[in-house]
Coordinates of C-alpha atoms and ligand atoms in Angstrom, one line a residue:
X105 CA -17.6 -214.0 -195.3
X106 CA -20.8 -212.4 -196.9
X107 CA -19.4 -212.6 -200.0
X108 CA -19.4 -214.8 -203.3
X109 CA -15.8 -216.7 -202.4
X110 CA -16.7 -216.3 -198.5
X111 CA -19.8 -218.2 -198.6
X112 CA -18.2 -221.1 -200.9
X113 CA -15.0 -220.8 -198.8
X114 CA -16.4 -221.6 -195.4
X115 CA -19.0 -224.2 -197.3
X116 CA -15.7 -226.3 -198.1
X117 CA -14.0 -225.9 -194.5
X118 CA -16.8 -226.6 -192.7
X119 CA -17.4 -230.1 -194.9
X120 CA -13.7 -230.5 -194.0
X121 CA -14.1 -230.1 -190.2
X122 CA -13.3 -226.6 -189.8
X123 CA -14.4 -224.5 -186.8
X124 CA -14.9 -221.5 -189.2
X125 CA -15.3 -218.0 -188.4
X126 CA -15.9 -215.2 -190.3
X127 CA -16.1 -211.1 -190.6
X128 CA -18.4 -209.2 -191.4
X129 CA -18.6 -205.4 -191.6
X130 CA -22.1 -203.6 -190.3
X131 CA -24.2 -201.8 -192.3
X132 CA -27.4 -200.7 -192.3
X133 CA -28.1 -202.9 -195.5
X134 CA -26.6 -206.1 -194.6
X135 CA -26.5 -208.5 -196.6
X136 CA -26.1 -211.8 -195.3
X137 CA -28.5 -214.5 -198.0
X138 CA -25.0 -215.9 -199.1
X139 CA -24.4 -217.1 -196.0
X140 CA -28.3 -218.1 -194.4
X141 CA -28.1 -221.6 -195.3
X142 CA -24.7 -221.9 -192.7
X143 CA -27.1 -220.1 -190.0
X144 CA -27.4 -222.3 -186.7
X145 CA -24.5 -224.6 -187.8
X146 CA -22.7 -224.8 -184.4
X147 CA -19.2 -224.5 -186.4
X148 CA -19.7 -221.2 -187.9
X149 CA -19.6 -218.1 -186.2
X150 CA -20.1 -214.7 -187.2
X151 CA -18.1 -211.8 -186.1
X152 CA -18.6 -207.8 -186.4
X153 CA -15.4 -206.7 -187.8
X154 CA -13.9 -204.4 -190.6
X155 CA -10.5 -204.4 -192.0
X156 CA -10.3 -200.2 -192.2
X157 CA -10.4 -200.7 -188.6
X158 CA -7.0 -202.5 -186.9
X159 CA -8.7 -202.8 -183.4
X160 CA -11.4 -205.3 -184.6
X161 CA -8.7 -206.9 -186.8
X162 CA -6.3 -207.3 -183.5
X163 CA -9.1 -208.6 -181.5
X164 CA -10.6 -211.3 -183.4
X165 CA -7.2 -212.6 -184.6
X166 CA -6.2 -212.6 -180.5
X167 CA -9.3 -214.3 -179.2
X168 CA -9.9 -216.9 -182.1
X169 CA -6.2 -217.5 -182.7
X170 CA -6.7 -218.8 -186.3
X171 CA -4.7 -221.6 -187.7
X172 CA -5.4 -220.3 -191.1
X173 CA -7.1 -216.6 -192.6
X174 CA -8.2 -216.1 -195.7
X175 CA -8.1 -212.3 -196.5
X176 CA -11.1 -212.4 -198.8
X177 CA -12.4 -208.5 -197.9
X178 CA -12.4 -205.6 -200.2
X179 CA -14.1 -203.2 -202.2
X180 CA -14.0 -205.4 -205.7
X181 CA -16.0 -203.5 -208.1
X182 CA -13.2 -202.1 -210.4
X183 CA -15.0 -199.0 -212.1
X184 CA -16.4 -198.3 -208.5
X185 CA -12.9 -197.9 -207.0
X186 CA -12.4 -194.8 -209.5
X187 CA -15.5 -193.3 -207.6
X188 CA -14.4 -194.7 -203.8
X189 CA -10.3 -194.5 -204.4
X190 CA -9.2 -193.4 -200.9
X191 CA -11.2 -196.1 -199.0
X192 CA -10.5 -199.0 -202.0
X193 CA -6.6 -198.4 -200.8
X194 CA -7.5 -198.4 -196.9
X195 CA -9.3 -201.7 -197.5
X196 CA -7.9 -203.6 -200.0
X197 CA -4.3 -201.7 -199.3
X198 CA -4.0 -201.1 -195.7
X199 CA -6.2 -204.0 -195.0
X200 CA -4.1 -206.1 -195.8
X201 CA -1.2 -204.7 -194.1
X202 CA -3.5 -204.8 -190.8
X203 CA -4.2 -208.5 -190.7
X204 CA -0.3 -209.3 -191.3
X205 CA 0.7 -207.2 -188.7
X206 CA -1.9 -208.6 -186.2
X207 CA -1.0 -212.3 -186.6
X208 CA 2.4 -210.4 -186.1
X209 CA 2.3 -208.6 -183.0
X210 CA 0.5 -211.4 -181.5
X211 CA 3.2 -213.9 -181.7
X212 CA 1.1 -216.1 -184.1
X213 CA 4.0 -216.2 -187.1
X214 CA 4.0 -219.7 -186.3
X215 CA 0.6 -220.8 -186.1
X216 CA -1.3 -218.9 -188.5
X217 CA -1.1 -219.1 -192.0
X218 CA -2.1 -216.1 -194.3
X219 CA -4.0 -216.0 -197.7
X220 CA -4.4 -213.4 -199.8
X221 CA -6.7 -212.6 -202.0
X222 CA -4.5 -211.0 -204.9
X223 CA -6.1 -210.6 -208.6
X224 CA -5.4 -211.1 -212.4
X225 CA -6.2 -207.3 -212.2
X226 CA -2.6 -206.9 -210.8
X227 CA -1.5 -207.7 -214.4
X228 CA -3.9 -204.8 -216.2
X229 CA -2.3 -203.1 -219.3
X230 CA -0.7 -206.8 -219.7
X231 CA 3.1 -207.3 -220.4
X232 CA 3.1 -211.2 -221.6
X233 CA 0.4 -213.7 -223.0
X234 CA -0.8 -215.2 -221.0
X235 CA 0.0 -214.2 -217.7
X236 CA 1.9 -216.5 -215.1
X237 CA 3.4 -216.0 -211.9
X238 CA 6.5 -214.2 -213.2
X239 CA 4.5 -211.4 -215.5
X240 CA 5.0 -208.0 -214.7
X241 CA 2.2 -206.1 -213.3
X242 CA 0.7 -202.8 -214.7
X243 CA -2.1 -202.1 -212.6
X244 CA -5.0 -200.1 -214.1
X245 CA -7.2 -199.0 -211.1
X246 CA -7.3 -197.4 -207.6
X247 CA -8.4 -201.4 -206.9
X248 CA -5.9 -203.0 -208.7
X249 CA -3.2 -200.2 -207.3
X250 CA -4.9 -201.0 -203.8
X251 CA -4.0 -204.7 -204.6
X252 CA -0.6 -204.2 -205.6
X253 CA 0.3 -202.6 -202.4
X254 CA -1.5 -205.9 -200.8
X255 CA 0.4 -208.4 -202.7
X256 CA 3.4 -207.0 -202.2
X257 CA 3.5 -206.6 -198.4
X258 CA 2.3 -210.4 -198.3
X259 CA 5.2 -211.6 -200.0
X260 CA 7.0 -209.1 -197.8
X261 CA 6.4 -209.9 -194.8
X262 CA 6.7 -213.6 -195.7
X263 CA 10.6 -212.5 -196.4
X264 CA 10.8 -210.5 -193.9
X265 CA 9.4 -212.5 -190.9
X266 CA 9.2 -216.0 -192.1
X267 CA 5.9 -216.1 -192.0
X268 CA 4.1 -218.5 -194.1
X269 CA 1.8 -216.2 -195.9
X270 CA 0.6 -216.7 -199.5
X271 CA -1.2 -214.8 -202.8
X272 CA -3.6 -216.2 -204.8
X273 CA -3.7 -214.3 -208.2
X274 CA -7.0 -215.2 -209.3
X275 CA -8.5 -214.6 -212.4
X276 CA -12.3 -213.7 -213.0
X277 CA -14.1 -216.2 -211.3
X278 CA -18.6 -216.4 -211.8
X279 CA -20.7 -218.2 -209.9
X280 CA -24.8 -217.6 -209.7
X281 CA -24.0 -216.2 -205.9
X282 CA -21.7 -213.3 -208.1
X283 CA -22.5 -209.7 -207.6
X284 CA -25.2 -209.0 -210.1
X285 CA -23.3 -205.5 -211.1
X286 CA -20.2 -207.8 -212.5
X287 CA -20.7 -208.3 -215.7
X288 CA -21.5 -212.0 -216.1
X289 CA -24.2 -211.6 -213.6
X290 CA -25.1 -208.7 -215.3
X291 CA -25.7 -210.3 -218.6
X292 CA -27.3 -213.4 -217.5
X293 CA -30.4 -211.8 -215.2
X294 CA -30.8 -209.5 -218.7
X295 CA -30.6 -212.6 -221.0
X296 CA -33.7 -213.4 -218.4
X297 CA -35.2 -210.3 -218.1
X298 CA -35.6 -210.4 -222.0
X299 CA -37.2 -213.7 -222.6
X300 CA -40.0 -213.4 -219.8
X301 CA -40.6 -209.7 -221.5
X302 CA -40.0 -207.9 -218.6
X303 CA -36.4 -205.7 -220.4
X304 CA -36.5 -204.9 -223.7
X305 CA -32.9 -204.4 -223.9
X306 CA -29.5 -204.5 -221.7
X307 CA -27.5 -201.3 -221.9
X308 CA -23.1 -202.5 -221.8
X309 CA -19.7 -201.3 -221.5
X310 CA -16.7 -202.4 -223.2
X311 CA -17.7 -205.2 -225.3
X312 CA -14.3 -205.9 -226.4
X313 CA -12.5 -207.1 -223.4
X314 CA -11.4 -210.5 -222.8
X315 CA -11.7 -212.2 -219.7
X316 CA -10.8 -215.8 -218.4
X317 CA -13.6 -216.7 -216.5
X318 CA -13.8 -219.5 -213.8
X319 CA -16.5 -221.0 -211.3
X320 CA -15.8 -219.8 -207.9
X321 CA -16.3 -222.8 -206.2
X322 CA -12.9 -224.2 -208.2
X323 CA -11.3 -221.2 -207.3
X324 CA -12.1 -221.8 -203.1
X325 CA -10.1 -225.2 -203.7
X326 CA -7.4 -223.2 -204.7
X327 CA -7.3 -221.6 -202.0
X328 CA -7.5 -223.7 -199.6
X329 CA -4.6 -225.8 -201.5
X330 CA -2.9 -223.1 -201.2
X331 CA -2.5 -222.9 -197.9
X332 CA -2.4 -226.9 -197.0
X333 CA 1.4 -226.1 -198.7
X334 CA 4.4 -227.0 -196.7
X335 CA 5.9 -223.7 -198.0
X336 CA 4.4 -220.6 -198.9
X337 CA 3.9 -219.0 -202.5
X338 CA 2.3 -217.4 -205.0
X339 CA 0.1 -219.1 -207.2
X340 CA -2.0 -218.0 -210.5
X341 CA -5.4 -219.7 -210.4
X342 CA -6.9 -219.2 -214.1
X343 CA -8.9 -221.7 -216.7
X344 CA -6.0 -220.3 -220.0
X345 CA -9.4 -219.5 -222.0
X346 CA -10.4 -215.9 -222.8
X347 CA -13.9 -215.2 -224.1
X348 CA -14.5 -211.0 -225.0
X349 CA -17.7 -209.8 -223.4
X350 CA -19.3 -210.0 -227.0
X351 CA -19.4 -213.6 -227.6
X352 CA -20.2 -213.9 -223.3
X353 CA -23.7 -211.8 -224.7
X354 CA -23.3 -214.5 -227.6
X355 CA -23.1 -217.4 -225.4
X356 CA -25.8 -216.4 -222.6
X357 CA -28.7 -216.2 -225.5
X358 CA -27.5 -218.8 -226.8
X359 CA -28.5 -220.8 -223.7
X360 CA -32.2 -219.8 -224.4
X361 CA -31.6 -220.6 -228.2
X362 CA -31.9 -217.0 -229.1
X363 CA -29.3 -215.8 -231.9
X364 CA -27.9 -212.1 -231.9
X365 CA -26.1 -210.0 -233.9
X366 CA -24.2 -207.8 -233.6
X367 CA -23.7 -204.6 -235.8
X368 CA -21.7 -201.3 -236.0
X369 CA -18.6 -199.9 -233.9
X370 CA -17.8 -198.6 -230.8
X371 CA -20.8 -196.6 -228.8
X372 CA -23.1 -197.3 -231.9
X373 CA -22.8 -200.8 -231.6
X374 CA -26.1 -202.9 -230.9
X375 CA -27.1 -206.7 -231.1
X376 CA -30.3 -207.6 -232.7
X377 CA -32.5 -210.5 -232.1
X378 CA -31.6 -212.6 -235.1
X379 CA -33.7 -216.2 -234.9
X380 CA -35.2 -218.0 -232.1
X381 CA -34.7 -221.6 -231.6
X382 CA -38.0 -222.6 -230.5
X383 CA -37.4 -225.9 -229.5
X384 CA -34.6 -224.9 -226.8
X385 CA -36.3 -221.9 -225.9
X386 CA -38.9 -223.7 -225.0
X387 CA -37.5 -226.2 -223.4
X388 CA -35.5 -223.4 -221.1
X389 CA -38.2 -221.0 -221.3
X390 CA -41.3 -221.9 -221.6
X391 CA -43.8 -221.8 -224.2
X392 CA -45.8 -219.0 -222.9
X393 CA -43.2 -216.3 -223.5
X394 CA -42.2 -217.7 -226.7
X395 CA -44.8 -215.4 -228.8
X396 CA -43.6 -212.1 -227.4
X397 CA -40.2 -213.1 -228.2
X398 CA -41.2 -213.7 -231.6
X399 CA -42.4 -210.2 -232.1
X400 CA -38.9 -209.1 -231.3
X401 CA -37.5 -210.6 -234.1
X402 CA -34.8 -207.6 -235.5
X403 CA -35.0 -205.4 -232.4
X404 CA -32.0 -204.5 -230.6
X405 CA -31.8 -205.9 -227.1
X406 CA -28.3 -205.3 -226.7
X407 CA -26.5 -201.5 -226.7
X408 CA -23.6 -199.3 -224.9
X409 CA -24.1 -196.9 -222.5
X410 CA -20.4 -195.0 -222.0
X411 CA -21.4 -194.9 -218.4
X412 CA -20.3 -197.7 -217.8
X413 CA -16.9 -197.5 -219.7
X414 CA -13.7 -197.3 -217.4
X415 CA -11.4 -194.8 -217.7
X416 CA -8.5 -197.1 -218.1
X417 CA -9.6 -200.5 -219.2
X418 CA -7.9 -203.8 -218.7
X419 CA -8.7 -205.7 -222.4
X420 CA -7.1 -208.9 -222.1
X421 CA -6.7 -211.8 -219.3
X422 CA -5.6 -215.0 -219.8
X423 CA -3.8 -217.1 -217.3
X424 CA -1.4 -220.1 -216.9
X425 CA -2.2 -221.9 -214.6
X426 CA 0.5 -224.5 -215.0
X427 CA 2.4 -223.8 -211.2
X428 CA -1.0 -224.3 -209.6
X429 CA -1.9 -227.7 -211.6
X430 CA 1.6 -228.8 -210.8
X431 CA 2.3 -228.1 -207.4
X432 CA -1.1 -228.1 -206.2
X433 CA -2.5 -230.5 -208.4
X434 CA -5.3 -228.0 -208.9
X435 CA -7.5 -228.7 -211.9
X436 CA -10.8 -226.7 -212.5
X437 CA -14.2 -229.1 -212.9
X438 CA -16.5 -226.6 -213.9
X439 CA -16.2 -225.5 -217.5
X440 CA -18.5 -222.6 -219.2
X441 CA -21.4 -224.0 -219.7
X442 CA -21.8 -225.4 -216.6
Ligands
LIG198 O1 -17.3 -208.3 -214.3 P1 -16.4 -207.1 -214.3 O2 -16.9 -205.9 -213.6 O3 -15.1 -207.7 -213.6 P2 -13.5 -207.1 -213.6 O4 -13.5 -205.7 -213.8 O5 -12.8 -208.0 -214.6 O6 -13.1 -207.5 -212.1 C1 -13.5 -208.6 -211.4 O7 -12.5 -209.7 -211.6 C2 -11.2 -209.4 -211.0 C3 -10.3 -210.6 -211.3 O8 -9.6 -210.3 -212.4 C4 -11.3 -209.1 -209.5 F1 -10.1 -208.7 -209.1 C5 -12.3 -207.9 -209.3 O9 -12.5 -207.7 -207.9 C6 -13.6 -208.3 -209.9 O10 -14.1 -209.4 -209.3 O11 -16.0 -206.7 -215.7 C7 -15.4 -207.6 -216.6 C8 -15.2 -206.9 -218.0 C9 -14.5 -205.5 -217.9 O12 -13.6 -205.4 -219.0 C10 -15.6 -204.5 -218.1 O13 -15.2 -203.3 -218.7 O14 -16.5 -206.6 -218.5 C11 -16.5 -205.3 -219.0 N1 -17.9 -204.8 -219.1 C12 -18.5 -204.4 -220.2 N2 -19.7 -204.0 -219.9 C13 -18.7 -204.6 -218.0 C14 -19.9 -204.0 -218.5 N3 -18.5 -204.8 -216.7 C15 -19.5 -204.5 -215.9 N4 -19.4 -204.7 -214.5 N5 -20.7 -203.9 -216.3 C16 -20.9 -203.7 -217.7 O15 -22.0 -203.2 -218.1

């Protein structure tokens, strides 16, 4: 529940009259600022839990005896899980696996319903444009492996024990509560960074994937659509607009009315400050860093660092979305710039 979805997730059950309660795993860092603003709310509850571990799983499901989970858990970074492989398929595999098998073995099949956090990521080296429900997946990380192995034993055991437990294949979805080591995150505290002077220059990866980006808090309503269904399925949750990570660097100075461009290939490519817009970067900024920008003009404040290249790369997403806005009704308000 510490997390970017959690935190909007039990926002939107609790305005709906939810007794909500979530996991968290200890750690000697934890971080809970996500969630402070729900502390002392008497219908929110925090629980020490973990999903590597089926014990805690088994004893929160038995005492709190859930009408509804949301299995929103895992280890997410996709170029970490090439570093953290074993544990990314114990969490974000077996994990999954653990929290079907609980409601299970309790007798809950017909009280609790399941959702899954699945991921456009399941789709990786991509076999149709765009992707829908019915594309066939080509994972292209230990995470998105991990994931496969979760979606599939959701949509197993829903088969195989009538329970009703759904995925949501979600594509990339940004909030300002986002990880700031995902890339839009990444690229808007630089775009920052940069205009109050305090970065000179924002080191990328790929610039050349495409991603379909959506707000988070759209992508909660999903969920929680998806499991109000008298049936369960699988639903993609996507915008059907891809942006590559180039015109996202584009877009984000544009916001300050800073222009960049961008020259030469591959590792040697760079962006250079180009013109300011003084009037909008003023009017976002302030006038006060507006000089030191100035100076700037023809730098390079954008590069690539092969660091933080992956070493199988998804490079296109796009979704349809059309079973969701159908059957669900679901329709995303928030669009890019917002
Ligand atoms: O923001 P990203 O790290 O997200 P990614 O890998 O698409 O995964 C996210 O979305 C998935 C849904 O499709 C989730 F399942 C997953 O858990 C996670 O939330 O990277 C987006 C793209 C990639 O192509 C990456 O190679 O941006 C490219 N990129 C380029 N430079 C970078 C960077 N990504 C990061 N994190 N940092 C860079 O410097």
């Amino acid at each position: 529940v510490t997390g970017q979805d959690g935190s909007y997730l039990a926002e939107l059950l609790l305005e709906k009259g939810y007794e909500v309660h979530g996991m968290v795993r200890r750690s000697s860092t934890e971080k809970r600022e996500r969630i402070e603003h729900l502390n002392g709310n008497e219908h929110f509850h925090l629980h020490y839990g973990d999903l590597a571990d089926s014990m805690s799983i088994v004893r929160l499901v038995s005492t709190i005896r859930p009408d509804e989970i949301y299995n929103l858990a895992a280890m997410s970074h996709v170029k970490v899980s090439f570093d953290t492989p074993e544990y990314t398929a114990n969490a974000d595999g077996l994990g999954v696996l653990r929290i079907l098998e609980a409601v299970r073995l309790l007798n809950l099949i017909p009280k609790t319903r399941i959702y899954q956090a699945s991921t456009s990521e399941l789709y990786g080296l991509v076999q149709e444009v765009p992707q829908k429900e019915t594309t066939p997946f080509y994972p292209r990380s230990p995470y998105a492996v991990a994931k496969l192995y979760g979606y599939w034993i959701t949509v197993n055991y829903r088969e195989a024990y009538k329970m009703h437990a759904s995925n949501g294949i979600l594509f990339n979805h940004e909030s300002p509560l986002r990880g700031e080591t995902f890339v839009t995150r990444k690229v808007t505290r630089a775009v920052s960074r940069i205009a109050l002077g305090m970065q000179k220059k924002v080191y990328m990866g790929n610039l050349s994937s495409k991603r379909d980006w959506g707000h988070a808090k759209d992508y909660v309503r999903a969920m929680y659509a998806i499991l109000q269904q008298d049936e369960p399925s699988d639903f993609v949750i996507a915008t059907g607009i891809t942006t590559t990570i180039r015109d996202f660097l584009k877009m984000a100075f544009a916001e300050i009315g800073v222009e960049i461009i961008f020259k030469g290939e591959n590792v040697n490519e760079v962006a250079v400050l180009n013109y300011i817009d003084e009037k909008v970067f003023i009017e976002r900024v302030g006038e006060a860093y507006l000089d030191n920008l100035r100076k700037r003009i023809g730098d390079e404040v954008v590069g690539v660092d092969p660091q933080y290249f992956r070493p199988t790369e998804v490079d296109l997403l796009i979704g349809d979305a059309t079973k969701a806005r159908t059957r669900l009704g679901w329709e995303p308000k928030f669009d890019l710039a917002a």
